[in-house]
PDB file of C-alpha atoms in Angstrom:
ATOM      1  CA  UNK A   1     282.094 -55.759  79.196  1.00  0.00           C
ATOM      2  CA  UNK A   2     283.048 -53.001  77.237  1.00  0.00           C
ATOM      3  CA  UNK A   3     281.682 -49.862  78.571  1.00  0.00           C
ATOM      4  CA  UNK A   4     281.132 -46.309  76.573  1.00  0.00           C
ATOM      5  CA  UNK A   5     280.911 -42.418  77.826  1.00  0.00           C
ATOM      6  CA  UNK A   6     279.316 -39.382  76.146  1.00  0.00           C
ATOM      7  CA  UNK A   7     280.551 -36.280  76.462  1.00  0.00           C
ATOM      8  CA  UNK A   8     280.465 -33.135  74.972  1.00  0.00           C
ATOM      9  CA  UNK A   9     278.311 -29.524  75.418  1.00  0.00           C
ATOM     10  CA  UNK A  10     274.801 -30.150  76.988  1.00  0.00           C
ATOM     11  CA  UNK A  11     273.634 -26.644  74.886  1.00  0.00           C
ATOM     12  CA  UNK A  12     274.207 -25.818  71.608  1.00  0.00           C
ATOM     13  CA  UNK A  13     273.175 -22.669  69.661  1.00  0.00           C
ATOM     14  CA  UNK A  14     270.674 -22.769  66.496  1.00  0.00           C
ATOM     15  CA  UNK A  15     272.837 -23.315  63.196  1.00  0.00           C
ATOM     16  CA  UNK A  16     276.001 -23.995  65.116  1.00  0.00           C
ATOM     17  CA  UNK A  17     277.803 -27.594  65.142  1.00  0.00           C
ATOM     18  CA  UNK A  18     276.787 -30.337  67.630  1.00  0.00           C
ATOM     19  CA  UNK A  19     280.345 -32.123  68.902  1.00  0.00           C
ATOM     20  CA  UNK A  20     280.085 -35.168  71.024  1.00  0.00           C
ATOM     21  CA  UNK A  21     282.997 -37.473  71.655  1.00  0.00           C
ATOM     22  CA  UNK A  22     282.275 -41.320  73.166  1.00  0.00           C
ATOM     23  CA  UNK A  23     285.394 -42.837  75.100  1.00  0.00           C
ATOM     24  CA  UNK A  24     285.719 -46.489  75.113  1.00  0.00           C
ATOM     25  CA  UNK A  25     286.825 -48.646  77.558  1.00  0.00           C
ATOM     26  CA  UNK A  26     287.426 -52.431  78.860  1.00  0.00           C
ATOM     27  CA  UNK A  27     287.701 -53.318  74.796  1.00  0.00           C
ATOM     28  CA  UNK A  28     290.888 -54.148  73.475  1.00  0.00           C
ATOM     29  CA  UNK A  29     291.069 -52.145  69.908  1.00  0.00           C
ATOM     30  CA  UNK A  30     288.444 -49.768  69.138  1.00  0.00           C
ATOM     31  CA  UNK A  31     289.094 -51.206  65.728  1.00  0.00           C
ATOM     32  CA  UNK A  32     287.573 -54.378  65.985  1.00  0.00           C
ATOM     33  CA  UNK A  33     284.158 -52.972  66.060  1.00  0.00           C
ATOM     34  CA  UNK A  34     281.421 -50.830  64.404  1.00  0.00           C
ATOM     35  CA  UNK A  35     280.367 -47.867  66.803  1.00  0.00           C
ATOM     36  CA  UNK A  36     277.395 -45.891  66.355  1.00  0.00           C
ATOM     37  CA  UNK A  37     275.256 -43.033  67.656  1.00  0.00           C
ATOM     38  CA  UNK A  38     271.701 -43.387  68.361  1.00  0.00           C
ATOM     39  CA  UNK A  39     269.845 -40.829  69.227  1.00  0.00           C
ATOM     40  CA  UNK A  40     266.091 -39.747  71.312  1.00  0.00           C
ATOM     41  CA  UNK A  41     264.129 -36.113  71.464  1.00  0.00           C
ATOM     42  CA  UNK A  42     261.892 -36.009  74.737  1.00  0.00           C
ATOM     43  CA  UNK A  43     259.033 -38.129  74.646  1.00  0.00           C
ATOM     44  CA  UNK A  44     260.088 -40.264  71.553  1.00  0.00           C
ATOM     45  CA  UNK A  45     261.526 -42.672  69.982  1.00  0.00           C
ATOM     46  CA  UNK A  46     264.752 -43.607  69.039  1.00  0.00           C
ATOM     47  CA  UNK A  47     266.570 -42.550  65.846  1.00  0.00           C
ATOM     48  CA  UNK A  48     270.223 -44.030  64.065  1.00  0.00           C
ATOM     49  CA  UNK A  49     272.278 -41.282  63.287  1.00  0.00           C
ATOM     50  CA  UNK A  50     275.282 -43.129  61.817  1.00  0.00           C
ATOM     51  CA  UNK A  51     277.911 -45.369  62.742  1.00  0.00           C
ATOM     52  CA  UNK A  52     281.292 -45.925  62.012  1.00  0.00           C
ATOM     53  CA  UNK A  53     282.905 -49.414  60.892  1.00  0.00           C
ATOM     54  CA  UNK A  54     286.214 -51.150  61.472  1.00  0.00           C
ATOM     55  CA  UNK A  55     287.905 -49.999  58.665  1.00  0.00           C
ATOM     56  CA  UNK A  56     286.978 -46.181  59.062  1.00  0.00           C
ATOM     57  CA  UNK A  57     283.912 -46.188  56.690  1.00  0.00           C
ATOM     58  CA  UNK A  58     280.683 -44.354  57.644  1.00  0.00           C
ATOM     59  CA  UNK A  59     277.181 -44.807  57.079  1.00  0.00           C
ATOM     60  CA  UNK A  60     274.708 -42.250  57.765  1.00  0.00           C
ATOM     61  CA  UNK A  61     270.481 -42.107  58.294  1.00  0.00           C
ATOM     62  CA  UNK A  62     269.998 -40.678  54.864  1.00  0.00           C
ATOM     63  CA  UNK A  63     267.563 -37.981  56.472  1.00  0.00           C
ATOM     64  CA  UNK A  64     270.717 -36.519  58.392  1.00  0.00           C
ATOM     65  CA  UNK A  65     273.537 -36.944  55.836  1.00  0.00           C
ATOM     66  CA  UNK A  66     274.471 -33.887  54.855  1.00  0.00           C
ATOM     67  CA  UNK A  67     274.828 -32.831  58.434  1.00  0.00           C
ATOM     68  CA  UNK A  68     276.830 -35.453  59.937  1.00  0.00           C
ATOM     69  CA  UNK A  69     280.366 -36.580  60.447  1.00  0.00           C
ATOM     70  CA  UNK A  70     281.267 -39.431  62.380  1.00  0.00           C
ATOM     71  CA  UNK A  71     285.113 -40.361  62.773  1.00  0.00           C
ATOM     72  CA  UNK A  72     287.039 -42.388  64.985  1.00  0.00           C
ATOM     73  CA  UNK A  73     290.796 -41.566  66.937  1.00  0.00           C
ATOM     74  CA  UNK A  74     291.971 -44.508  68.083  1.00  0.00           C
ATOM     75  CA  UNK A  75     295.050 -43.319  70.214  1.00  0.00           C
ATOM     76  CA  UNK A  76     292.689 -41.492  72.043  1.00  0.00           C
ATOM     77  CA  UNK A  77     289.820 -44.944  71.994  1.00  0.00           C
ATOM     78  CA  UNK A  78     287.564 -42.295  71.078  1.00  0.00           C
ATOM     79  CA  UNK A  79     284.499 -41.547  68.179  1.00  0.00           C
ATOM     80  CA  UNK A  80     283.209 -38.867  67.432  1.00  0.00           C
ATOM     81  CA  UNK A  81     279.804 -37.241  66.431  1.00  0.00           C
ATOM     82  CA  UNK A  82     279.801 -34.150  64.239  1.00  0.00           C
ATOM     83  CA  UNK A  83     275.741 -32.485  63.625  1.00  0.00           C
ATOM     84  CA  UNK A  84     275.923 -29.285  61.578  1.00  0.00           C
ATOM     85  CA  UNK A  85     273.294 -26.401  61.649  1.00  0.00           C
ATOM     86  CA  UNK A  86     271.664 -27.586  64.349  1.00  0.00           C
ATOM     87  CA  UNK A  87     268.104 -26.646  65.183  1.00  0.00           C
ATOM     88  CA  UNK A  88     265.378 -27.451  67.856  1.00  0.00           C
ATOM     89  CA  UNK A  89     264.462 -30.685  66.303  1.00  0.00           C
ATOM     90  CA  UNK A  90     268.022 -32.001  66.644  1.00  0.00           C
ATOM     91  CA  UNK A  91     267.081 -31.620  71.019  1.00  0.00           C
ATOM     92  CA  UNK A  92     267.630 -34.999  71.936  1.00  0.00           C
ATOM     93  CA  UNK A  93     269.427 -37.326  73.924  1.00  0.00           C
ATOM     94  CA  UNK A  94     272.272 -38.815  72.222  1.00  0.00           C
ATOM     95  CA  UNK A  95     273.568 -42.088  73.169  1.00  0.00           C
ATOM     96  CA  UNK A  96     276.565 -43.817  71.437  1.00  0.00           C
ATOM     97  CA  UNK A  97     276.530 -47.380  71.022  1.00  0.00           C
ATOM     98  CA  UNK A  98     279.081 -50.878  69.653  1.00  0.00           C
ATOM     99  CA  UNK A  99     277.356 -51.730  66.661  1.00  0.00           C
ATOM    100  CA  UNK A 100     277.724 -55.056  65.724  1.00  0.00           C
ATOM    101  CA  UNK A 101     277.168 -56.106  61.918  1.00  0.00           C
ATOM    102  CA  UNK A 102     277.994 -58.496  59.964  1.00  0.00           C
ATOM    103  CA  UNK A 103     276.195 -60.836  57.343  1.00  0.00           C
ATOM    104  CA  UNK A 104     272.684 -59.320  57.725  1.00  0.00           C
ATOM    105  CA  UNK A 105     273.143 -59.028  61.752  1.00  0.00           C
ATOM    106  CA  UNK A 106     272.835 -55.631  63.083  1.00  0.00           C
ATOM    107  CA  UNK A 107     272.518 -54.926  66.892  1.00  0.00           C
ATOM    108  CA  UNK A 108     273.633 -52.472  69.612  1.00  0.00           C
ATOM    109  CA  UNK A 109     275.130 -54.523  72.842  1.00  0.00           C
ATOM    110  CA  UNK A 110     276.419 -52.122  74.764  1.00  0.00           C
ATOM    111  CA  UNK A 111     275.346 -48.120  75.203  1.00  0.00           C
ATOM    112  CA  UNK A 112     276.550 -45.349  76.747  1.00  0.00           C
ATOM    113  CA  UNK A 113     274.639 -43.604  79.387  1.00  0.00           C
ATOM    114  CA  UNK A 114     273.427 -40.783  77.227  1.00  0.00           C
ATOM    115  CA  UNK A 115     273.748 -36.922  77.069  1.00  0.00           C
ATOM    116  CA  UNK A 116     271.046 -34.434  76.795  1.00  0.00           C
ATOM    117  CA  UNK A 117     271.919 -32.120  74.321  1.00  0.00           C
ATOM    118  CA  UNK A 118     269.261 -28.817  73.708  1.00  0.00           C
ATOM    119  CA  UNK A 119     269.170 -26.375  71.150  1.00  0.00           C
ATOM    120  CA  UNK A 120     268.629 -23.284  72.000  1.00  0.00           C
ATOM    121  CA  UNK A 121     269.594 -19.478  71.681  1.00  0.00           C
TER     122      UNK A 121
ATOM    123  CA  UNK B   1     257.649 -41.858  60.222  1.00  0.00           C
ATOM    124  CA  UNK B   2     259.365 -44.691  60.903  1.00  0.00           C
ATOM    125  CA  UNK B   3     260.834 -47.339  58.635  1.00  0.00           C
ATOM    126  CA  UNK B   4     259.484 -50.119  60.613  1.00  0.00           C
ATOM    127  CA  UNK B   5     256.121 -50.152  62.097  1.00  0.00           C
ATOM    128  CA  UNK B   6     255.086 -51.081  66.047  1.00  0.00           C
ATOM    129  CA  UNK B   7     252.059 -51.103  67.843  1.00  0.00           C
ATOM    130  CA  UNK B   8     252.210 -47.580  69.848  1.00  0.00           C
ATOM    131  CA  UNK B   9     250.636 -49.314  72.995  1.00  0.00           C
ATOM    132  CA  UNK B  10     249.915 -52.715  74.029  1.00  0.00           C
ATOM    133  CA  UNK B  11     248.975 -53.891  77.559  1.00  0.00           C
ATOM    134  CA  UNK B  12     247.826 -57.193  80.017  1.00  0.00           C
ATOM    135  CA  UNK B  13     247.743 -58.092  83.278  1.00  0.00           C
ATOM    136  CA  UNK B  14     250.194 -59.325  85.234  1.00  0.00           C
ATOM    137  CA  UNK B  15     251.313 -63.291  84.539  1.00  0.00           C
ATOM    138  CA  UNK B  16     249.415 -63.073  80.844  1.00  0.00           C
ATOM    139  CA  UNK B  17     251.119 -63.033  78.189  1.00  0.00           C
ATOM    140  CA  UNK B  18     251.878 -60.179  75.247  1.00  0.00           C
ATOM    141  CA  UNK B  19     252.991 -59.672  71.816  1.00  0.00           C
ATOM    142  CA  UNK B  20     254.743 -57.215  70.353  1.00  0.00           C
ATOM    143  CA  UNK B  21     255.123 -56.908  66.303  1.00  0.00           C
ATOM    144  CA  UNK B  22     257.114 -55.112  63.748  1.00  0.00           C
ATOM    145  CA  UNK B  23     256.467 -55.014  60.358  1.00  0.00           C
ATOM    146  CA  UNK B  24     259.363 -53.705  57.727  1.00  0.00           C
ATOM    147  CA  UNK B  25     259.657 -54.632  54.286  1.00  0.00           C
ATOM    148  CA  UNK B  26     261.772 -57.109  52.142  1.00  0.00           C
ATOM    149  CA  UNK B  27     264.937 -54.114  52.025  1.00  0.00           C
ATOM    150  CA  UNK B  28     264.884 -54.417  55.813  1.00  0.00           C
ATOM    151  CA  UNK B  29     263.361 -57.119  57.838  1.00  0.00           C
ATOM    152  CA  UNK B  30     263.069 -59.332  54.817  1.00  0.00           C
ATOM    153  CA  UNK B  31     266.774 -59.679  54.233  1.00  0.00           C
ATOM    154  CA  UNK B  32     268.121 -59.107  57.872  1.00  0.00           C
ATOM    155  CA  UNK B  33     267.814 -60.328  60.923  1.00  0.00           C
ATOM    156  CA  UNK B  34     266.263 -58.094  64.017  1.00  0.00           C
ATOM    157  CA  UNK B  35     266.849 -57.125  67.028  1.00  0.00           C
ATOM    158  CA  UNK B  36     264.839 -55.848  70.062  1.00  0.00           C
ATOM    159  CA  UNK B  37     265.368 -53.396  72.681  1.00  0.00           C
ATOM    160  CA  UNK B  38     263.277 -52.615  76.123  1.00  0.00           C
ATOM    161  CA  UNK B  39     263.907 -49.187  77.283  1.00  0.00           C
ATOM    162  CA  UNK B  40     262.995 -48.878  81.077  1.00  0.00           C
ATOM    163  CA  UNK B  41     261.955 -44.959  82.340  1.00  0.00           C
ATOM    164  CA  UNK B  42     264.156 -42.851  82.139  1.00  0.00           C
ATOM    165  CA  UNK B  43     267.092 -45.002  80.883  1.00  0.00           C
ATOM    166  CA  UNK B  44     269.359 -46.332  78.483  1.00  0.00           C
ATOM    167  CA  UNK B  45     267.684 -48.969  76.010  1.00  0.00           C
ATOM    168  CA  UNK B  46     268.675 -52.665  76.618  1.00  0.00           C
ATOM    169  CA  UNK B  47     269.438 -55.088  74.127  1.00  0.00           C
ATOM    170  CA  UNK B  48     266.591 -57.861  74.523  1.00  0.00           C
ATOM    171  CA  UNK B  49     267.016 -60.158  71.447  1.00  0.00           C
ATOM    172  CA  UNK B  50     269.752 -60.067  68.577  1.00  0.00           C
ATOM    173  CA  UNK B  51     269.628 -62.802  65.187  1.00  0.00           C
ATOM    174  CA  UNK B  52     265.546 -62.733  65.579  1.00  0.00           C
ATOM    175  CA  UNK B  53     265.565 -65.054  68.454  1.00  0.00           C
ATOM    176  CA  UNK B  54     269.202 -65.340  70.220  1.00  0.00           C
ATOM    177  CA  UNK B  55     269.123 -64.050  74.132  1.00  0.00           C
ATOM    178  CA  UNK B  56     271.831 -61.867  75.386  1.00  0.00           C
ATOM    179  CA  UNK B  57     273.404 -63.345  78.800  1.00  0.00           C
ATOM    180  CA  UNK B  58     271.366 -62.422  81.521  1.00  0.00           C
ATOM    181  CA  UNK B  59     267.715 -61.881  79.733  1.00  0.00           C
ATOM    182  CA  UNK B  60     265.665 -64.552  81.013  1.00  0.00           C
ATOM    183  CA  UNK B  61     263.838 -66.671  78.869  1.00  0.00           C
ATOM    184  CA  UNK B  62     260.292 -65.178  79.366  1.00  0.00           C
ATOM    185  CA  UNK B  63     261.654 -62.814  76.147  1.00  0.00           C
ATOM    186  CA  UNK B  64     261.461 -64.616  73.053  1.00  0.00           C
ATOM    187  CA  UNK B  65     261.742 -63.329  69.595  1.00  0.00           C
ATOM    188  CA  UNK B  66     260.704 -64.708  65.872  1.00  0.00           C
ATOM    189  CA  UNK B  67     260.379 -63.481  62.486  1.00  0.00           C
ATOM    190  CA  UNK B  68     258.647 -64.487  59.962  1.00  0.00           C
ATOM    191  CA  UNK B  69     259.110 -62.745  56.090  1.00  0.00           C
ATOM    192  CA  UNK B  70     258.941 -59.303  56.498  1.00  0.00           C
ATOM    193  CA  UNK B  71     257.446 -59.154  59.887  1.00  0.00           C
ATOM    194  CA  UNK B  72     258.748 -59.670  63.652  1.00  0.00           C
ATOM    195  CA  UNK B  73     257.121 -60.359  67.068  1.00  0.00           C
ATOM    196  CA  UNK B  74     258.278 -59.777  70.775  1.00  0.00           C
ATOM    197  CA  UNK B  75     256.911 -62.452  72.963  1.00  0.00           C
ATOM    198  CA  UNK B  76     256.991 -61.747  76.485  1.00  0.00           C
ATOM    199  CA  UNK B  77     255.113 -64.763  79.327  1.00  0.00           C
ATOM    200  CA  UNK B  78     254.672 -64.564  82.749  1.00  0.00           C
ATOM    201  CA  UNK B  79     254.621 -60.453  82.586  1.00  0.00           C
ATOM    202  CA  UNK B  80     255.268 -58.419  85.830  1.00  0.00           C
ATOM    203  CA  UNK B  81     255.152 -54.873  86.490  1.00  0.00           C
ATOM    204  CA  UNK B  82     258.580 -54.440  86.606  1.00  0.00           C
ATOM    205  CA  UNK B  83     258.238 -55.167  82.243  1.00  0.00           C
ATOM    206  CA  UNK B  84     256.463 -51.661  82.025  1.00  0.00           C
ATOM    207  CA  UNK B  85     258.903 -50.064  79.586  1.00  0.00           C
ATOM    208  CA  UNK B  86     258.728 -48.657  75.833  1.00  0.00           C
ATOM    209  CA  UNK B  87     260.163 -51.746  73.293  1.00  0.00           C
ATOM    210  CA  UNK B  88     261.786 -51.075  70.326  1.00  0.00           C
ATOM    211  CA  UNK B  89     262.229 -53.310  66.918  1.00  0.00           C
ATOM    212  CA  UNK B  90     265.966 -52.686  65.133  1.00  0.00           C
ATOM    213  CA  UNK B  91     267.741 -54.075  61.712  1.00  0.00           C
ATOM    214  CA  UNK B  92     269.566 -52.731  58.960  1.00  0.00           C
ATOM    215  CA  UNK B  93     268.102 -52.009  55.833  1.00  0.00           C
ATOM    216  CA  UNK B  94     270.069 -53.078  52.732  1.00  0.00           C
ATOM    217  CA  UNK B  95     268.490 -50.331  50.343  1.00  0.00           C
ATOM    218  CA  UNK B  96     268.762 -47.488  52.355  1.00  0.00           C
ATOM    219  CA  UNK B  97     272.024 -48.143  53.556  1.00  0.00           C
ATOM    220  CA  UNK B  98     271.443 -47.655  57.258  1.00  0.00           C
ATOM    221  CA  UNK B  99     269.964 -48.756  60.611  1.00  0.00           C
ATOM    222  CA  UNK B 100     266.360 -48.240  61.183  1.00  0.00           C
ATOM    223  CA  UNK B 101     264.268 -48.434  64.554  1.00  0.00           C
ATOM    224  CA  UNK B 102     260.664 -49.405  64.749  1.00  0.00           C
ATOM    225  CA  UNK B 103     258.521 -46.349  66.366  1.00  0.00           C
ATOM    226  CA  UNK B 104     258.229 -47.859  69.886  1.00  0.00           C
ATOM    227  CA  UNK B 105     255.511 -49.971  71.761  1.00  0.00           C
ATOM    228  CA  UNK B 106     254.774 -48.690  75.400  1.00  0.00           C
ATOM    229  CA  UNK B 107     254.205 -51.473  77.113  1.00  0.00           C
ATOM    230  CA  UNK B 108     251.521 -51.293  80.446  1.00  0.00           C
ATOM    231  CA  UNK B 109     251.310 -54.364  82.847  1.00  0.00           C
ATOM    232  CA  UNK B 110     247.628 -53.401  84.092  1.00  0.00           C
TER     233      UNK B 110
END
């Protein structure tokens, strides 16, 4: 069972970059899969950010495209989330995620534990 | 607002039986298959239901899932109390270009 971490800075200033990293583990080749980031403000519901797919292309939720960056380093079994000019409303949990997808399928099997990350001066 | 739509609430009593829905649209739900997700209090979401109706390993078969067009239910028999959590309807949409997430349904075994 392939299991995923979060980590990164639990407080980020207004208009400065969000960076979160997700480490993989128990999986083979970070490679062989989509990963994605997901993520949850207090109290509600739960939001796609983006995800990543095996051949290093990205898709973003158009509302947050010009703001994100989502790469992968797989030496280090590692992706990356990248959220630019952050501001209150991008408070939130952040969880990362395998994505699978393929032919019209698209689910999230396994999920990191999630970080809280708050913006705020 | 969210792409696809979900009851906010829905509740019954213990042992009855519930439905959740989802309604998209043919870009979405229409063209792609969905996928469900129960997210207990407090933590991380759980996949339910993946391909409209397929059970991960380990979800018993209480949880069912169908679709039908552009529209998708959550069946769940025999609730408990322990089933008290906040669902959530997922798929891809093939216009936008991205995943989408159904607002949430807060389920309450009364």
């Amino acid at each position: 069972q392939v299991q995923l971490q979060e980590s990164g800075p639990g407080l980020v200033k207004p208009a400065e970059t969000l960076s979160l990293t997700c480490t993989v583990s128990d999986y083979p080749n970070i490679r062989g899969s989509w990963w994605g980031w997901i993520r949850q403000p207090p109290g509600k519901g739960l939001e796609w950010i983006g995800s990543i797919d095996n051949s290093g292309s990205t898709y973003y939720n158009p509302s947050l495209r010009s703001r994100v960056t989502i790469s992968v380093d797989t030496s280090k079994k590692q992706f990356s989330l990248n959220l630019s000019s952050v501001t209150a409303a991008d408070t939130a949990v952040y969880f990362c995620a395998r994505h699978l997808m393929f032919r019209g399928v698209t689910y999230f099997d396994s999920w990191g534990q999630g970080t809280l990350v708050t913006v705020s001066s | 607002q969210s792409v696809l739509t979900q009851p906010p609430s829905v509740s019954a009593a213990p042992g009855q039986k519930v439905t959740i829905s989802c309604s998209g649209s043919t870009s979405n739900i229409g063209n792609n298959y969905i996928s469900w997700y129960r997210q207990l209090p407090g933590t991380v979401p759980k996949l339910l239901i993946y391909e409209n109706s397929k059970r991960p390993s380990g979800i018993p078969d209480r949880f069912s899932g169908s679709k039908s067009g552009t529209s998708a239910t959550l069946d769940i028999t025999g609730l408990q109390t322990g089933d008290e959590a906040d669902y959530y309807c997922g798929t891809w949409d093939s216009s936008l270009i991205a995943g989408v997430f159904g607002g949430g349904t807060k389920l309450t075994v009364l």
